[in-house]
XYZ file of C-alpha atoms in Angstrom:
74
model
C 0.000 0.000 0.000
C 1.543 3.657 -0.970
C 2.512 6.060 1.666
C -0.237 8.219 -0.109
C -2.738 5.460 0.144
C -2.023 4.507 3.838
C -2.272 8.498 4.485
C -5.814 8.985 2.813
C -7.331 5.834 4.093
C -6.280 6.785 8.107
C -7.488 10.434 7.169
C -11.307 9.133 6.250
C -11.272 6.678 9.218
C -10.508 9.881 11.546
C -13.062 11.433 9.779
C -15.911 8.912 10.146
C -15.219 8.784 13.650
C -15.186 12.247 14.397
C -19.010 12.380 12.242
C -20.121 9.434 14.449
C -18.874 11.758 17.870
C -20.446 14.975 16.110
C -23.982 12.499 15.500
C -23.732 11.935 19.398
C -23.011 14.926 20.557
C -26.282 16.416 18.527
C -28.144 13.382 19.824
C -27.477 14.297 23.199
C -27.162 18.362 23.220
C -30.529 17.819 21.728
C -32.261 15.346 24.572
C -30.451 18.269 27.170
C -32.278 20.647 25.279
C -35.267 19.124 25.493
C -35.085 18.588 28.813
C -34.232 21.840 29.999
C -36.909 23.196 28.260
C -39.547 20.643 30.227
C -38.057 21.689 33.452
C -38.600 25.369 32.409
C -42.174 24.899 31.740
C -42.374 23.089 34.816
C -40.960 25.847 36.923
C -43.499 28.222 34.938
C -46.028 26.447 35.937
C -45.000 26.262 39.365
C -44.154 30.452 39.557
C -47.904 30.342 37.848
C -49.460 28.153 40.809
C -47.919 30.177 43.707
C -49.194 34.088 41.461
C -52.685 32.464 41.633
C -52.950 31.795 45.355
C -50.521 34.731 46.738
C -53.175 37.041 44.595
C -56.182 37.355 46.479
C -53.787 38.029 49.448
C -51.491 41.183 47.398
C -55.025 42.524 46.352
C -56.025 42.063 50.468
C -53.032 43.924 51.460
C -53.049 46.588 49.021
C -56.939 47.557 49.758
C -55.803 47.467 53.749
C -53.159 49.682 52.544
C -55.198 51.775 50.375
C -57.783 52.439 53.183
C -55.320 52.527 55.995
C -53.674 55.810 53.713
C -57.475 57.326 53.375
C -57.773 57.455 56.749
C -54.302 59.128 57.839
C -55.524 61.770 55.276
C -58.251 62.425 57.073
């Protein structure tokens, strides 16, 4: 086999084993991805949750407040 030969042949098995690392890499940056975006949506929905019931209890406070100031005015 020529030098040349030898030289090509180990330069395409580098090279098809460096595409099969790149095809895992994507495989897994893209499960990651995926994943990171379902724990974002789960933390939404969480920060969602806690708005709904601490509501009723910032509109509570802010009325006190608001009638608590009307009567210092007075």
């Amino acid at each position: 086999m020529s030098s040349v030969l030898r030289l090509t042949s180990s330069s395409i098995d580098g090279l098809e084993v460096l595409s099969s690392e790149l095809r895992q890499l994507h495989t897994f940056l893209k499960s990651e991805v995926e994943r990171v975006q379902s724990e974002i949506e789960s933390a939404l929905a969480g920060i969602k949750i806690i708005i709904e019931t601490i509501a009723p209890w910032v509109r509570a406070v802010r009325a006190g407040a608001n009638i608590e100031s009307a009567q210092f005015r007075r």
